[in-house]
N, CA and C atoms as an extended XYZ file, in Angstrom:
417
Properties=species:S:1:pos:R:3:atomname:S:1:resname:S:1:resid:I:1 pbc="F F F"
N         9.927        0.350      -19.423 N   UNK     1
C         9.997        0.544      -17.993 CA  UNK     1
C        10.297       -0.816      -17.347 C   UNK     1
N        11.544       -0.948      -16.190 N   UNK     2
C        11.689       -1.792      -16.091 CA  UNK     2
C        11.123       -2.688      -14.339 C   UNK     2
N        10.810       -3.300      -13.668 N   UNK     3
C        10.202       -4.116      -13.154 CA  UNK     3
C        10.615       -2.784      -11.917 C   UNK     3
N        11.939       -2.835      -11.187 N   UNK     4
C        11.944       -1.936      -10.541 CA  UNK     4
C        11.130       -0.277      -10.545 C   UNK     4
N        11.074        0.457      -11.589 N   UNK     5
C        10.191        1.397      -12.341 CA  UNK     5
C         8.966        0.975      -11.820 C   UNK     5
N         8.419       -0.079      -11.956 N   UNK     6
C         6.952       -0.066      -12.310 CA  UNK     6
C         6.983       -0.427      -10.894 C   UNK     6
N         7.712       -0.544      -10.014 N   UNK     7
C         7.058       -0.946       -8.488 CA  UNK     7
C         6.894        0.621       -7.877 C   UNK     7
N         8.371        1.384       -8.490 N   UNK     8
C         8.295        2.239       -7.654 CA  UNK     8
C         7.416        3.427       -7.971 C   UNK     8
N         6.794        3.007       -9.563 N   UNK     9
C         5.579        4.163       -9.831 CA  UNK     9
C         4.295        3.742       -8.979 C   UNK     9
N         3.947        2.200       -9.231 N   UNK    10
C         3.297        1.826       -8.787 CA  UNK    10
C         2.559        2.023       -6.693 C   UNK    10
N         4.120        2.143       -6.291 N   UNK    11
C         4.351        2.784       -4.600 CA  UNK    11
C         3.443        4.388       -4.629 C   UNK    11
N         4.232        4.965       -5.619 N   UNK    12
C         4.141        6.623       -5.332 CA  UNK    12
C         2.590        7.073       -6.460 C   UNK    12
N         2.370        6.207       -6.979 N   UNK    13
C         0.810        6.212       -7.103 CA  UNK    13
C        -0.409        5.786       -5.875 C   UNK    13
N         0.121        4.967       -5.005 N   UNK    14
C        -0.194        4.831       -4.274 CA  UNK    14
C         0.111        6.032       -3.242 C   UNK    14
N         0.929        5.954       -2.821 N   UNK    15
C         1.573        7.067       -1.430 CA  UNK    15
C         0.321        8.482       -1.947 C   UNK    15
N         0.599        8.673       -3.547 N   UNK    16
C        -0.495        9.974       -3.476 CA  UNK    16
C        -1.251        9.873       -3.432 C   UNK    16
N        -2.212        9.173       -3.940 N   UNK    17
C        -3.581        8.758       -3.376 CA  UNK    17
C        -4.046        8.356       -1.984 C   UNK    17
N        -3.276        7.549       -1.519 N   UNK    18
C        -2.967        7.963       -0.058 CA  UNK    18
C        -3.219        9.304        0.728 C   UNK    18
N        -2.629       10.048        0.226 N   UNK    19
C        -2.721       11.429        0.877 CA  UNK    19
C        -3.962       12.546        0.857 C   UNK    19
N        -4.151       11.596       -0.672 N   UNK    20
C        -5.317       12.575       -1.313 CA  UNK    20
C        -6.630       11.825       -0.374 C   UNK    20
N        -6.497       10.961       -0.303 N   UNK    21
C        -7.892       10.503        0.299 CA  UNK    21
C        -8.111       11.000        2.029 C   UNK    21
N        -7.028       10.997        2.482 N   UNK    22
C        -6.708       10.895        4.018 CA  UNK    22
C        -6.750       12.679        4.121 C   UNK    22
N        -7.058       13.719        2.980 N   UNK    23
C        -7.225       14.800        3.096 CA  UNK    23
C        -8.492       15.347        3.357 C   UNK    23
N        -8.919       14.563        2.016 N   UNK    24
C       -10.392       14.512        1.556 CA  UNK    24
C       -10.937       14.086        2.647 C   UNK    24
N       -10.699       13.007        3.628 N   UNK    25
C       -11.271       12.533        4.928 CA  UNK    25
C       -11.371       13.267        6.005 C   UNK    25
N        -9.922       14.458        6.179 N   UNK    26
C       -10.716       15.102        7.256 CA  UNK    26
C       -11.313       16.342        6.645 C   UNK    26
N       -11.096       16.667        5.707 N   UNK    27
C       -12.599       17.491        5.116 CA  UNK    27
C       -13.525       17.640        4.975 C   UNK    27
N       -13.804       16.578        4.905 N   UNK    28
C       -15.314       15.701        4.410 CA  UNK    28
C       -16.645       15.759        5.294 C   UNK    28
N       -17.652       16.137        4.458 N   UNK    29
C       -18.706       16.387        5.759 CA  UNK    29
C       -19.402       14.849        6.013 C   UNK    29
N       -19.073       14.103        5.507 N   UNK    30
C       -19.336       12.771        5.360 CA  UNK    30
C       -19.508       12.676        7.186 C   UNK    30
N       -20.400       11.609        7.466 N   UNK    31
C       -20.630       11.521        8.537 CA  UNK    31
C       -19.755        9.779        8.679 C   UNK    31
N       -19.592        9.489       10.268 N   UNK    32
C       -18.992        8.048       10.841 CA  UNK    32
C       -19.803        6.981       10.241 C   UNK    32
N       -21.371        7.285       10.632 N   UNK    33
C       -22.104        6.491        9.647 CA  UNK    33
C       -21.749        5.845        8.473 C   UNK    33
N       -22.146        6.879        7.945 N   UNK    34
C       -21.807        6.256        6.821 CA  UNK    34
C       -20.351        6.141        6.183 C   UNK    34
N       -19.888        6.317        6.312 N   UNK    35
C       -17.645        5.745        6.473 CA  UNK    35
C       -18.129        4.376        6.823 C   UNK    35
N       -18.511        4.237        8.098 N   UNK    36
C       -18.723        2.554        8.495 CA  UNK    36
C       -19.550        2.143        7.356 C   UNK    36
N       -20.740        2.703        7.162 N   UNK    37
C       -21.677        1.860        6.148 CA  UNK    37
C       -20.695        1.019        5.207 C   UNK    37
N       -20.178        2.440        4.315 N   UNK    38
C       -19.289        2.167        2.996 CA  UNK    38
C       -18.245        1.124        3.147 C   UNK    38
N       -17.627        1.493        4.706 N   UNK    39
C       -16.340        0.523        4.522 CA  UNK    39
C       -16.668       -0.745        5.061 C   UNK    39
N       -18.006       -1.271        5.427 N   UNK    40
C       -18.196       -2.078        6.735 CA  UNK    40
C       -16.890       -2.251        7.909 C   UNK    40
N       -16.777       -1.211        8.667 N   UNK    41
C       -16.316       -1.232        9.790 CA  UNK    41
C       -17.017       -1.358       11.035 C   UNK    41
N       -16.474       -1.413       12.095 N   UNK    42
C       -17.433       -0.801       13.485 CA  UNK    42
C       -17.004        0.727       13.420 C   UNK    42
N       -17.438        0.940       14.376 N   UNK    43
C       -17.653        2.317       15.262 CA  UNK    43
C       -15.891        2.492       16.147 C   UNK    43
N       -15.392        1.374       16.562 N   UNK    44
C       -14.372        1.153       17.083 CA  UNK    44
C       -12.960        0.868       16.116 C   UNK    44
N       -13.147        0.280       15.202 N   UNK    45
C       -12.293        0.132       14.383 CA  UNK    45
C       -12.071        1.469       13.401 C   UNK    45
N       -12.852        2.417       13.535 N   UNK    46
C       -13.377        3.713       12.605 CA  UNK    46
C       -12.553        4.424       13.378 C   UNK    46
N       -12.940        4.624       14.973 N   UNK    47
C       -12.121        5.482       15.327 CA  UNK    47
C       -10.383        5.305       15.716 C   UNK    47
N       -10.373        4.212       15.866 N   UNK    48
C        -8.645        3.740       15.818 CA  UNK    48
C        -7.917        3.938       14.359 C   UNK    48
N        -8.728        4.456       13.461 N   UNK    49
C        -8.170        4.480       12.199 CA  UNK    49
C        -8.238        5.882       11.687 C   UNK    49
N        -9.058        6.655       11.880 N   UNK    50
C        -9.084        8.585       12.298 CA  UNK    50
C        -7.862        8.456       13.381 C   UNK    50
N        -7.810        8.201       14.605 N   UNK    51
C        -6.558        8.387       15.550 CA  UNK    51
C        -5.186        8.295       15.168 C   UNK    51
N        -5.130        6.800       13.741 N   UNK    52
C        -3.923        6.839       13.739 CA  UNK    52
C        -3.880        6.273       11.901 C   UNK    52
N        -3.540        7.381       11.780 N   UNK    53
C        -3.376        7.276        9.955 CA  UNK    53
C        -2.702        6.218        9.403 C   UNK    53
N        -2.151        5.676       10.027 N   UNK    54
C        -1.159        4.769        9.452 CA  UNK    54
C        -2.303        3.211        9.483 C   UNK    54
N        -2.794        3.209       10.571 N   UNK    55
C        -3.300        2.140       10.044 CA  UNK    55
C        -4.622        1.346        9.531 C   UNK    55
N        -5.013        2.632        8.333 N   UNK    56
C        -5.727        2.540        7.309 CA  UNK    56
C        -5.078        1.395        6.444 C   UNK    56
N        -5.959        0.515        5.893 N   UNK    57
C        -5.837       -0.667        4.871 CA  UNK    57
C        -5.642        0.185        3.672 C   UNK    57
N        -5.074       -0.636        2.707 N   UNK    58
C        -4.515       -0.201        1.384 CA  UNK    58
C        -6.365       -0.653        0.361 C   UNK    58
N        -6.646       -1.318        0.949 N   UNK    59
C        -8.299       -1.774        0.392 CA  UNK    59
C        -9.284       -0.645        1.155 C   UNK    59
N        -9.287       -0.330        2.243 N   UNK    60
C       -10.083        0.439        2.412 CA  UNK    60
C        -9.999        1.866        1.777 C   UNK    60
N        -8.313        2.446        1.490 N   UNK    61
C        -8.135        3.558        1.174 CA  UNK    61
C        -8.783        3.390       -0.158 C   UNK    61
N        -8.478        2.498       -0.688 N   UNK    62
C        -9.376        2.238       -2.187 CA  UNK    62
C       -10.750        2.856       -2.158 C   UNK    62
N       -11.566        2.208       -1.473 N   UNK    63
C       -12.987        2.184       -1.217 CA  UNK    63
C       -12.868        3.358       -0.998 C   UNK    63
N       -12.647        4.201       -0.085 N   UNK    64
C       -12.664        5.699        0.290 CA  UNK    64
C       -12.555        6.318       -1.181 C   UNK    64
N       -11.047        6.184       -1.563 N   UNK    65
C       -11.458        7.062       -2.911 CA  UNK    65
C       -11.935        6.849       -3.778 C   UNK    65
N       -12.617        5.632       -4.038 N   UNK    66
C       -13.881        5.643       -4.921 CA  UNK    66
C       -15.008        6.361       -4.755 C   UNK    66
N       -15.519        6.411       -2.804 N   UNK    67
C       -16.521        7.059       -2.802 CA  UNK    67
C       -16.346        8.243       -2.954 C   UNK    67
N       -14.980        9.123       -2.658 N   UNK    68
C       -14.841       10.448       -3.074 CA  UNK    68
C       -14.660       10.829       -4.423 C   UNK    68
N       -14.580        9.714       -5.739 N   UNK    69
C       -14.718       10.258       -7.128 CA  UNK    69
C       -13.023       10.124       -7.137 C   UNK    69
N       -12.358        9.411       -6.444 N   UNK    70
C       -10.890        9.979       -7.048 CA  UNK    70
C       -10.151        8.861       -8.060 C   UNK    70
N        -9.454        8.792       -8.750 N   UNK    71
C        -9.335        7.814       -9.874 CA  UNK    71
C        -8.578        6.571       -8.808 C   UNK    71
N        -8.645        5.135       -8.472 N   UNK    72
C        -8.162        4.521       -8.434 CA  UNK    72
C        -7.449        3.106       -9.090 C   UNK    72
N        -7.243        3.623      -10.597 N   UNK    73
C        -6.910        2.389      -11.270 CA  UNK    73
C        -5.513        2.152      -11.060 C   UNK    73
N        -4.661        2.813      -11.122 N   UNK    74
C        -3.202        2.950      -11.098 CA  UNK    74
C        -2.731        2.482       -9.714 C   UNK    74
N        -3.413        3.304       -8.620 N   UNK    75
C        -2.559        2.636       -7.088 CA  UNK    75
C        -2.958        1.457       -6.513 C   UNK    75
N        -4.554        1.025       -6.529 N   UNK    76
C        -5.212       -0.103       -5.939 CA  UNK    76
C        -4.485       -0.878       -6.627 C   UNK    76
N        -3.433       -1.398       -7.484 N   UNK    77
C        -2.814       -2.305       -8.393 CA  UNK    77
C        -1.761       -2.784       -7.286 C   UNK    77
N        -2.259       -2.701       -6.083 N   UNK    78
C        -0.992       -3.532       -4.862 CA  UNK    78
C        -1.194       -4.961       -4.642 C   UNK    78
N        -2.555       -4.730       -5.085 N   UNK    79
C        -2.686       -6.710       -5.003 CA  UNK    79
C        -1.723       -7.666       -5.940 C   UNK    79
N        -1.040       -6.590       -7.280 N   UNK    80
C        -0.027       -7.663       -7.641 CA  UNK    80
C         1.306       -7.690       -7.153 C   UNK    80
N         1.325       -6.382       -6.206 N   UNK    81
C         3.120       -6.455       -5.899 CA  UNK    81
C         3.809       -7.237       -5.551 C   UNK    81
N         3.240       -7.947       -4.724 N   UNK    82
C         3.981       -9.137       -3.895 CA  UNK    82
C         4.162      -10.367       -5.217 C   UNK    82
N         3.669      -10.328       -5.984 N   UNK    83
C         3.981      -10.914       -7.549 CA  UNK    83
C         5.550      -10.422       -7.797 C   UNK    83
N         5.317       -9.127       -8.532 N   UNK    84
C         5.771       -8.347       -8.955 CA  UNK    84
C         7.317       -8.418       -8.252 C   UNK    84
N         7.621       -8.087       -6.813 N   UNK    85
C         8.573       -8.394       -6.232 CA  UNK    85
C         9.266       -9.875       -6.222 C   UNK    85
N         7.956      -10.681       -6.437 N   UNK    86
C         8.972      -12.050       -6.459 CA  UNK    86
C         9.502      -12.180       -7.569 C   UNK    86
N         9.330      -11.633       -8.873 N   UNK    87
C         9.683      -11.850      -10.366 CA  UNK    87
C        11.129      -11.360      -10.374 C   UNK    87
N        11.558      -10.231       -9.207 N   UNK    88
C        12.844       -9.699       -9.950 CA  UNK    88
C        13.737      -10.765       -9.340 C   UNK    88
N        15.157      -10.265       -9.975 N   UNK    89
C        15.986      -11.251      -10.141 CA  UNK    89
C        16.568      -11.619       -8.335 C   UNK    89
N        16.340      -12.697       -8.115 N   UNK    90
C        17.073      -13.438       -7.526 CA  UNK    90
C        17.720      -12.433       -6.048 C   UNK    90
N        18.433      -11.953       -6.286 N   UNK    91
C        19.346      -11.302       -5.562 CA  UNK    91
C        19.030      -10.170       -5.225 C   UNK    91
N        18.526       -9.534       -6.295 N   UNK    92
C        18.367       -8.039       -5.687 CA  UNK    92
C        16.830       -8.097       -5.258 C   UNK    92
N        16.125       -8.984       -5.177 N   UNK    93
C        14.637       -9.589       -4.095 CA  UNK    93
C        15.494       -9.341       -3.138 C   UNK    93
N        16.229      -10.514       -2.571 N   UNK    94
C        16.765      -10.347       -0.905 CA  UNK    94
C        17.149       -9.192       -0.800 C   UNK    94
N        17.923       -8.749       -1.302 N   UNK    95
C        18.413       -7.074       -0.849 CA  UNK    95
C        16.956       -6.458       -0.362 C   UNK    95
N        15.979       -6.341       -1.455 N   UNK    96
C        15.196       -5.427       -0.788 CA  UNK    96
C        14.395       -6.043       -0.270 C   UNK    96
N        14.292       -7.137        0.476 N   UNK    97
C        13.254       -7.409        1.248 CA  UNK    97
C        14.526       -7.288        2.357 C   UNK    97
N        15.388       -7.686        2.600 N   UNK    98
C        16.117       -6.914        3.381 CA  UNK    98
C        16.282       -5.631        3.936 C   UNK    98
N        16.515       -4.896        3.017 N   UNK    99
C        15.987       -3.423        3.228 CA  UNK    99
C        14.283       -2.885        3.704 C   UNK    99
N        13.733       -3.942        3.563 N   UNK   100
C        12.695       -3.643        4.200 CA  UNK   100
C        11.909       -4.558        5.189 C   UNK   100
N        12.803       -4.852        5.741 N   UNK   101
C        12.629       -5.474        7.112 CA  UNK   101
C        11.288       -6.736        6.759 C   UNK   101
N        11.136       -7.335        5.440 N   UNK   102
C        10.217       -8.492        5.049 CA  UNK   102
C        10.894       -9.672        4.969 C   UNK   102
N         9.932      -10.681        4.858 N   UNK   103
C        11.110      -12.331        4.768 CA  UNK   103
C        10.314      -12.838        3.524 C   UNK   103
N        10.299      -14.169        3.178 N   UNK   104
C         9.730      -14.528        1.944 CA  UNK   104
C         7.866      -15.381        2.411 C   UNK   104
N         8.440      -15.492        3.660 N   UNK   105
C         7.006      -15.395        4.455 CA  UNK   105
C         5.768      -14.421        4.424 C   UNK   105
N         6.270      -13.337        5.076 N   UNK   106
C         5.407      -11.818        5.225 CA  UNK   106
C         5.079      -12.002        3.972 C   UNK   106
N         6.439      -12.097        2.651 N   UNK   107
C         5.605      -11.337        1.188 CA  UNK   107
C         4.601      -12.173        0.613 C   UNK   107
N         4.438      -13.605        0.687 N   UNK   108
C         3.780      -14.572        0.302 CA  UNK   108
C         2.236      -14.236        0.910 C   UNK   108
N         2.508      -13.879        2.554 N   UNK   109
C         1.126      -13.514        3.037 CA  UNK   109
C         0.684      -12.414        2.439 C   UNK   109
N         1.007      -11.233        2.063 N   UNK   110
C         0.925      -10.279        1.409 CA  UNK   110
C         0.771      -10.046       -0.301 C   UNK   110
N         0.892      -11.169       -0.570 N   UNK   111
C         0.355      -11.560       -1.972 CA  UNK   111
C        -0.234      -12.285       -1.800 C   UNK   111
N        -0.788      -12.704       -0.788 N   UNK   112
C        -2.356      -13.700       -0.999 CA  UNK   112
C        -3.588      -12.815       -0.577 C   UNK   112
N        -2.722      -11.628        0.287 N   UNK   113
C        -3.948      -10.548        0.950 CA  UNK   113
C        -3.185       -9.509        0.901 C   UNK   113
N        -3.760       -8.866        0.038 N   UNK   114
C        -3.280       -7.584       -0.629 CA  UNK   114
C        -3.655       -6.446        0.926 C   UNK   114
N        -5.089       -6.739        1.223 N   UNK   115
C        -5.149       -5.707        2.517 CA  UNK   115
C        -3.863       -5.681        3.625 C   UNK   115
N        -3.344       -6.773        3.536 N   UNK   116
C        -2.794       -6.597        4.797 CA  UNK   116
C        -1.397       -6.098        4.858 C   UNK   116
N        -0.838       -5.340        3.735 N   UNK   117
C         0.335       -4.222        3.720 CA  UNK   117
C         0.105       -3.548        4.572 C   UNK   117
N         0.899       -3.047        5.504 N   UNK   118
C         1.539       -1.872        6.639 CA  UNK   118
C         2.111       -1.243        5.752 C   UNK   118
N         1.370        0.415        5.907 N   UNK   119
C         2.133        1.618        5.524 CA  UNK   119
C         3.575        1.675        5.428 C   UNK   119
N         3.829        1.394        7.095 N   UNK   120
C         5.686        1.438        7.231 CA  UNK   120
C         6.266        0.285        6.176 C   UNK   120
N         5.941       -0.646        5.732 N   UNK   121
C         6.185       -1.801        4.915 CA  UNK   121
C         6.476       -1.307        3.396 C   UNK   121
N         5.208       -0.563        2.915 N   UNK   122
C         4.847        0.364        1.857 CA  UNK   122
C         5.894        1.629        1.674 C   UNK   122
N         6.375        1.893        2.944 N   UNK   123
C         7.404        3.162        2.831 CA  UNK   123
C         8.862        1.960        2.865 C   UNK   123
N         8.824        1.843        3.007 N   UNK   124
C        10.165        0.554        3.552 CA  UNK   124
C        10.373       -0.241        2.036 C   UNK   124
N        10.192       -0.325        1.370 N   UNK   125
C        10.334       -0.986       -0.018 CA  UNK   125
C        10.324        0.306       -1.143 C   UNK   125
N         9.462        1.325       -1.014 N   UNK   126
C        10.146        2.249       -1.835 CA  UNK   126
C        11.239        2.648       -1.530 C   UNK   126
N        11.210        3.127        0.016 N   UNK   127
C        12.819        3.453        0.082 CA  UNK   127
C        14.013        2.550       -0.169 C   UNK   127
N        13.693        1.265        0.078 N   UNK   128
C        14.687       -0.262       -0.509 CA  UNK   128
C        15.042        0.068       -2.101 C   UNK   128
N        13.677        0.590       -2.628 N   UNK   129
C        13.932        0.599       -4.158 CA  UNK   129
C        14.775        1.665       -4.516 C   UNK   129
N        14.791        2.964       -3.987 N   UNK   130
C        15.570        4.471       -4.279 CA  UNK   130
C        17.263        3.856       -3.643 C   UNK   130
N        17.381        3.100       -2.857 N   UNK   131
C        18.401        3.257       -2.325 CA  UNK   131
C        19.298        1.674       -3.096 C   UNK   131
N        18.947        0.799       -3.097 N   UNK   132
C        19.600       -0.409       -3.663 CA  UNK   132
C        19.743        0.014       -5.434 C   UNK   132
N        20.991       -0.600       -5.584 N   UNK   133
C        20.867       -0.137       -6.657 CA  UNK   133
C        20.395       -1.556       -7.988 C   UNK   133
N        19.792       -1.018       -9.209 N   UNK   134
C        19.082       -1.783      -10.144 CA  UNK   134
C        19.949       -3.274      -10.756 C   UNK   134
N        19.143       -3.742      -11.088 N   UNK   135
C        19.779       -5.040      -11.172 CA  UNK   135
C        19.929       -4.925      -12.863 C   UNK   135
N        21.025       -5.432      -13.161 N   UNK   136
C        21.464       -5.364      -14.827 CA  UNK   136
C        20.752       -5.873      -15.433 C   UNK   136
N        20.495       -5.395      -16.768 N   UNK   137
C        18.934       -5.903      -17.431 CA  UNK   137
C        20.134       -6.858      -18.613 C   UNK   137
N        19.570       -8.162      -18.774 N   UNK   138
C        20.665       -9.046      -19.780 CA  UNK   138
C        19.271       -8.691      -20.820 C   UNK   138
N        20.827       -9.012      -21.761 N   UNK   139
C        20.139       -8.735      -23.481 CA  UNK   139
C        19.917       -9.939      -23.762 C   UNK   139
């Protein structure tokens, strides 16, 4: 599997767990309480994040599906992407940080703090990855 592969399994392991948790959340008889307890949030930051799905942390969604039992070994693995993206070759990096509206700034901050990926960022680089095409693998 090659570097591109493993980002974009790595995305859509994420994206589903994503979904799965943010399901499980409004299901959940789980009370605000304790959501804040677990995640240390406020009361204010809790509800700006029920209001608007998107801007749930990629660390907190973690924490959530741990406390709901759901497997997170495979997607919480975003803390190496911004690695991971700088390793590929040269050229087809800029393309897709191009394609996804990042500079070599944003990704650097984003590999030092894995929390601080934006969803749209997260959708914006898989789609960079489906749409640019793969970089030639030398023998």
């Amino acid at each position: 599997m090659d570097a591109t592969e493993q980002l974009r399994d790595l995305l859509q392991s994420y994206f589903n767990l994503r979904s799965a948790v943010l399901r499980r959340l409004a299901d959940s008889t789980l009370t605000d309480a304790s959501i804040q307890d677990s995640l240390k949030l406020s009361y204010e930051v809790l509800r700006r994040r029920r209001r608007d799905a998107l801007a749930w942390q990629p660390n907190e969604i973690c924490e959530l599906a741990a406390l709901f039992d759901l497997s997170t070994q495979k997607a919480c693995q975003l803390k190496t992407m911004g690695q991971q993206i700088e390793q590929l070759p040269n050229s087809y990096r800029i393309k897709l940080l191009k394609a996804s509206l990042l500079n070599t700034h944003k990704l650097s901050l984003r590999s030092m703090d894995w929390c601080n990926w934006k969803q749209v960022e997260l959708e914006r680089i898989a789609a960079g990855l489906e749409r640019i095409p793969r970089p030639m693998q030398v023998a």
